[in-house]
XYZ file of C-alpha atoms in Angstrom:
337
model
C -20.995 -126.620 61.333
C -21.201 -123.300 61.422
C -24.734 -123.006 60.962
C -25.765 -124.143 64.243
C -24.103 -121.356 66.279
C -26.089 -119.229 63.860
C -28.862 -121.516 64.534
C -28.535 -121.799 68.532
C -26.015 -120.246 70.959
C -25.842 -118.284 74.440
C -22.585 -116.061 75.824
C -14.482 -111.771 80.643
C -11.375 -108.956 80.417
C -11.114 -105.154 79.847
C -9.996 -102.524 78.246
C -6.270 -103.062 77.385
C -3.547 -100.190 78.686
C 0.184 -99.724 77.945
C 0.172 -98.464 74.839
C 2.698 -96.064 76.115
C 5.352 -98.424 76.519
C 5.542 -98.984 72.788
C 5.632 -95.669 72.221
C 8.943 -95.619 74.252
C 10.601 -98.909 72.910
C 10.259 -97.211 69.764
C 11.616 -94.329 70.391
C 14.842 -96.087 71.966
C 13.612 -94.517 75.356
C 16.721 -95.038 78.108
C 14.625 -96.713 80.363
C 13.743 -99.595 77.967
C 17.909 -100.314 77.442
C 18.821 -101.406 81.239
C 21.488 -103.103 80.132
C 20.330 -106.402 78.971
C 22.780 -109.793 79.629
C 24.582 -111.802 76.482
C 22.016 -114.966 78.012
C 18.952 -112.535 77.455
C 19.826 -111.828 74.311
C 20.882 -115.113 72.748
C 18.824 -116.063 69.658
C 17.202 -119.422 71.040
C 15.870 -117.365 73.978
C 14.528 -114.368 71.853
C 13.485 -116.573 69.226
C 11.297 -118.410 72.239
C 9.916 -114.639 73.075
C 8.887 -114.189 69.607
C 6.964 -116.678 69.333
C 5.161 -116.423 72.584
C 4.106 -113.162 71.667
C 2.608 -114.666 67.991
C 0.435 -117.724 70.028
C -0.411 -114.848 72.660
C -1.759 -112.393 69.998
C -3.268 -114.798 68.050
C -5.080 -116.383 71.230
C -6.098 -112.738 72.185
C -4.040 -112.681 75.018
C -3.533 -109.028 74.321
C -2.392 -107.970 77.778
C 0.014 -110.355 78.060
C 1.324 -108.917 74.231
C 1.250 -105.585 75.744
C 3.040 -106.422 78.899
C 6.237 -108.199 77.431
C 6.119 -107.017 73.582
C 8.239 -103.352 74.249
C 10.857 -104.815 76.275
C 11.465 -107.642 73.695
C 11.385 -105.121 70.862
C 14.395 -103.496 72.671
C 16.233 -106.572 73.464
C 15.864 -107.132 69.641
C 17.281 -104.064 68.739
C 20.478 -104.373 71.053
C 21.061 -108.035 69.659
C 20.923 -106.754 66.103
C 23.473 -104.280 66.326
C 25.724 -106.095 68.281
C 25.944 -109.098 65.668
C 27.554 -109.652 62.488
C 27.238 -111.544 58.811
C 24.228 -114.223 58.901
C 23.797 -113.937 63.296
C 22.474 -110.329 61.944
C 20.397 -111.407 59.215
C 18.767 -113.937 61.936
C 17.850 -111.293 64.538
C 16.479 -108.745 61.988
C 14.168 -111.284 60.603
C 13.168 -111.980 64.051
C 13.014 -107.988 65.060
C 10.574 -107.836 61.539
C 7.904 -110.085 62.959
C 8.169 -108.854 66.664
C 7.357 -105.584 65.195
C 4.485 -106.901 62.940
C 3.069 -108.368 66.225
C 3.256 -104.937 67.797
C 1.297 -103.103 64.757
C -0.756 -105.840 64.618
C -1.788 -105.016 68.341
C -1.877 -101.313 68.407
C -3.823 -101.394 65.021
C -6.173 -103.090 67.398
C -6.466 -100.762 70.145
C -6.648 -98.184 67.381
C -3.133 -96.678 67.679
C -2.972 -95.668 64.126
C 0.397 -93.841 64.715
C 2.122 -96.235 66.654
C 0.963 -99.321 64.431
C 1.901 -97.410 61.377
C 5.498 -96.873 63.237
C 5.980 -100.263 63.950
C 4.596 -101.612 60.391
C 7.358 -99.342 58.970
C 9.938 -100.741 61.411
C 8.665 -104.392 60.434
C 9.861 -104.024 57.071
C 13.011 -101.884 57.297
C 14.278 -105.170 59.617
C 12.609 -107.302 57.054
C 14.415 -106.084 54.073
C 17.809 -106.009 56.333
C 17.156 -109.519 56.718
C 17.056 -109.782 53.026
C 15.373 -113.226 53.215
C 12.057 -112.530 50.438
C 9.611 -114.361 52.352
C 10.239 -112.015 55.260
C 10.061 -109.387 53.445
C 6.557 -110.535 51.787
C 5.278 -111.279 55.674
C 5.853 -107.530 56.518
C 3.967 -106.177 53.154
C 0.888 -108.019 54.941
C 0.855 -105.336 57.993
C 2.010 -102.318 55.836
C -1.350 -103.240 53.791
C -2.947 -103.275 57.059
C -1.626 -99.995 57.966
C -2.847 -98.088 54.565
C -6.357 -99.728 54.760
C -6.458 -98.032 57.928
C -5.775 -94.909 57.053
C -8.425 -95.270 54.598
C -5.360 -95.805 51.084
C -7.271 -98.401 49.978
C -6.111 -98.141 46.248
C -2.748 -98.382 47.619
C -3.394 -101.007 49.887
C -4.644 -103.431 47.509
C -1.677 -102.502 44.666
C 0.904 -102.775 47.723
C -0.377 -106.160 48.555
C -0.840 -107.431 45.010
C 2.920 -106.205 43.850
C 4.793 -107.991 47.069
C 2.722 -111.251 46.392
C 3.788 -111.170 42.815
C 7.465 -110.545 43.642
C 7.443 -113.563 45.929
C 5.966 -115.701 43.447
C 8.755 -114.550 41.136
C 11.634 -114.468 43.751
C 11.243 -118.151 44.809
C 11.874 -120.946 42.307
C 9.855 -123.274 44.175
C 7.513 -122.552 47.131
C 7.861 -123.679 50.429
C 4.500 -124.202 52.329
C 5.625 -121.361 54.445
C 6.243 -118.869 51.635
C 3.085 -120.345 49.857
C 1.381 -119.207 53.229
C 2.459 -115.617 53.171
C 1.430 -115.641 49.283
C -1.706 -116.343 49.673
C -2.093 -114.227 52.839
C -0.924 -111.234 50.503
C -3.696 -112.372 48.148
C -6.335 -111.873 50.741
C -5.253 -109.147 51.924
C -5.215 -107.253 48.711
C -9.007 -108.710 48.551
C -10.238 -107.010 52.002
C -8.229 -103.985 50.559
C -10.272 -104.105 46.742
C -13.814 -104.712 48.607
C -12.887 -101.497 50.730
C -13.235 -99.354 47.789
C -16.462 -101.280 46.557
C -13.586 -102.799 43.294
C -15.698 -106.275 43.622
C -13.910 -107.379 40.548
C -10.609 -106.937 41.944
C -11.378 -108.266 44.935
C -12.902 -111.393 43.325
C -9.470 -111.921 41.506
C -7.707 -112.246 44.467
C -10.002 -114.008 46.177
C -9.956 -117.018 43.752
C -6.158 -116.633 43.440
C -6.161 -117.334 47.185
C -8.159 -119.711 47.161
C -6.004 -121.806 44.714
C -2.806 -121.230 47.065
C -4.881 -122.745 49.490
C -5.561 -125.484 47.461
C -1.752 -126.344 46.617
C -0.792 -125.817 50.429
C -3.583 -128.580 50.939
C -5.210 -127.447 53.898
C -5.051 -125.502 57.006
C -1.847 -124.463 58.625
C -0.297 -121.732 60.385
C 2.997 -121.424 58.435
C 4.937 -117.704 59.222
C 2.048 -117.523 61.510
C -0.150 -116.758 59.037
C -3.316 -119.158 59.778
C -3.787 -119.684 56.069
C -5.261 -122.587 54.270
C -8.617 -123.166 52.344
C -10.668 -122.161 55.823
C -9.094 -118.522 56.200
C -10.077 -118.004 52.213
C -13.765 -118.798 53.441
C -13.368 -116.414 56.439
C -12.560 -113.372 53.875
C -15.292 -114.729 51.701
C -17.629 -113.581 54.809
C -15.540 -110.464 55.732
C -15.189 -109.395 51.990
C -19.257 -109.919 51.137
C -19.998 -107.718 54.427
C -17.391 -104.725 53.325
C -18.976 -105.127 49.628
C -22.599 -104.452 51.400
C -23.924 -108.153 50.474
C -25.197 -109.004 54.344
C -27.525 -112.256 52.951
C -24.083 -113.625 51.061
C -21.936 -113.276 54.245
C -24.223 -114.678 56.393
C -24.697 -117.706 53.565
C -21.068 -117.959 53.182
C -20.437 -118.384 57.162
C -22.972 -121.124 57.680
C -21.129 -123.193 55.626
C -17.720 -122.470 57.738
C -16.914 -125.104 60.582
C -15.905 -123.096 63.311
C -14.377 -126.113 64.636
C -12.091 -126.145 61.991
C -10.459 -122.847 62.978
C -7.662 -123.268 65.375
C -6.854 -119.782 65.603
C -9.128 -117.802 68.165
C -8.513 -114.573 66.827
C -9.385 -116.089 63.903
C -12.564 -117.421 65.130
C -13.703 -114.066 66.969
C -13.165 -112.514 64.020
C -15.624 -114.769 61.843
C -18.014 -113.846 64.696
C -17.884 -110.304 64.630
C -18.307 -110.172 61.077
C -21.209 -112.752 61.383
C -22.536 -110.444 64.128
C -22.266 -107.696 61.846
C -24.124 -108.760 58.720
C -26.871 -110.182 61.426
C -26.923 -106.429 62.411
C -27.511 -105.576 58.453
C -30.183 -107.847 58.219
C -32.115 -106.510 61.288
C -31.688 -109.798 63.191
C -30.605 -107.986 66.127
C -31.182 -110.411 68.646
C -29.095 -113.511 66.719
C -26.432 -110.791 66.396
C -26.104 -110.050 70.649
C -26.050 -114.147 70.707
C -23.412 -114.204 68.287
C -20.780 -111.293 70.199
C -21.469 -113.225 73.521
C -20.115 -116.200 71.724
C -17.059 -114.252 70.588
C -16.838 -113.024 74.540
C -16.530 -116.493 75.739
C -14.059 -117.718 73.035
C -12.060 -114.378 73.293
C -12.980 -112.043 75.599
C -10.580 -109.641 74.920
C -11.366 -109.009 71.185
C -14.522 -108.124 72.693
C -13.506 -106.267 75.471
C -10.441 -103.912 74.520
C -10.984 -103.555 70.499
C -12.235 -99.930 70.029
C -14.038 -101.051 66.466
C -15.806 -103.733 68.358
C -16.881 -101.617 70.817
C -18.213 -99.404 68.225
C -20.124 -102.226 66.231
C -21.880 -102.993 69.801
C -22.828 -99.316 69.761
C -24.021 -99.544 66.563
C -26.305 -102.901 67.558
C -27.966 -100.836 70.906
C -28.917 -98.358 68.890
C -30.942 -100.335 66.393
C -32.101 -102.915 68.292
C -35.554 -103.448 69.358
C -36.396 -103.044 73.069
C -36.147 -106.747 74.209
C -32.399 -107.085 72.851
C -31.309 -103.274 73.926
C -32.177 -104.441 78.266
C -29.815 -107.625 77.595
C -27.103 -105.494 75.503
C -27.083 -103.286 78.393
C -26.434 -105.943 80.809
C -23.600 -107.006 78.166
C -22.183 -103.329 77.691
C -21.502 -103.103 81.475
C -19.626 -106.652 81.429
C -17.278 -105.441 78.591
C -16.859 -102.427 79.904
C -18.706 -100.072 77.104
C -20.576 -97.266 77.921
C -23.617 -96.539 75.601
């Protein structure tokens, strides 16, 4: 269980570059279009590419994202507009979730514009594709994008509306579109806690948590890592936002980390966790718990501006003891105090 990394635990990467290049896939730069072959741009080999770059980001292989993700956007493009009828549809459902990849990663590294760019260019491909599930998938990172530009009113009614439209636009749900559902659910949640709406967020919560229970467990369905586990995860992340340290911390013991296949996933349970020890002026349990996240996902730890900022914020609070081993940890993630 969860509890005993709470109860007991000890604790490589840095910070992440290239940013630029999605800056110039996006902009249709010439040196990204260098004339790409018909076998480079066949659908079995970019739908391979695509979903490398989904296990890499979600294993927090974030350099590797960075290092293949523009040129693939590109190729994307070209194969779109060079194919007709339902080959079309196909590639633009594909270009929709290459491009949610590539906000998901620059919202990361804290490339609001970019992100926001690429959100926008997830849906437009998503509604070309005109396939509803799709199009629900890409509402999750264009609610990402407004709760980071602080919109969380609209951010939690954006999330909210697409989930009801899917619900209405499929006669029967598929696990998969039962996935992205309930992943709209939660994110609408995060968004309501954001603006301290704890009934709202509640709502949604439980909603989720009952698409969890009709998808009957934990999957990773349109690569959204949702099932009954994930609920629990915004349970902690969603009592931390809402101020409620002693209830996050309470909800994560009960959360078995083993159960959580996805490592961004799982750093992201212990960053929050981390965070609500912070709150609760258990410093030293809350360096433990970020050199756990290190080892699982050094990345995360290492090239995620927020993070960096949340170890910031644990230096300057800590006692004495803690603050001579978070330096030692600052200089191995590359943070400067």
């Amino acid at each position: 269980m969860f509890s005993a990394i709470l109860a007991d635990l000890p604790g490589d990467g840095g910070p992440l570059e290239g940013v630029e290049a999605f800056a110039a896939a996006m902009a249709d730069h010439p040196e990204m279009n260098s004339n790409p072959t018909p076998a480079s741009l066949s659908f079995e080999r970019l739908t391979k590419e695509v979903s490398a770059a989904k296990r890499n980001y979600q294993s927090c292989r974030y350099s590797t994202v960075i290092d293949k993700l523009p040129r693939l956007l590109a190729d994307l493009r070209t194969a779109s507009k060079n194919s007709e009828g339902d080959t079309r549809l196909r590639f633009e459902a594909l270009s929709a979730e290459a491009y949610h990849v590539a906000a998901s990663i620059l919202r990361k590294l804290d490339a609001k514009g970019l992100a926001w760019m690429a959100a926008d260019r997830s849906m437009q491909a998503a509604r070309n594709s005109q396939d509803p599930t799709v199009i629900a998938s890409s509402a999750r990172i264009i609610t990402h994008a407004l709760m980071n530009d602080g919109h969380y009113g609209a951010a939690t009614t954006t999330a909210s509306t697409f989930a009801q439209r899917l619900n209405r636009d499929i006669d029967q749900h598929t696990p998969a579109s039962l996935s992205v559902y309930g992943s709209l659910l939660l994110r609408g949640a995060v968004a309501a806690s954001r603006r301290n709406d704890r009934h709202t967020a509640a709502t949604l919560l439980d909603e989720a948590e009952e698409a969890g229970r009709r998808l009957g467990g934990d999957h990773n369905y349109r690569w959204t890592a949702f099932g009954p586990t994930n609920v629990q995860l915004h349970r902690v992340n969603i009592a931390l936002q809402l101020g409620d340290a002693g209830t996050a911390i309470q909800q994560a013991r009960t959360i078995n980390l083993n159960r959580i296949s996805i490592t961004e996933r799982k750093a992201t349970l212990l960053i929050d966790t981390a965070r609500a020890l912070t709150q609760w002026g258990k410093h030293h349990k809350a360096y433990e718990i970020l050199r756990a996240a290190h080892q699982i996902a050094p990345e995360e730890i290492s090239a995620r501006p927020a993070v960096h900022r949340i170890v910031r914020d644990l230096a300057t609070t800590a006692p004495p003891s803690t603050q001579r081993q978070l330096r030692d940890f600052t200089a191995q993630i590359g943070v400067r105090l």
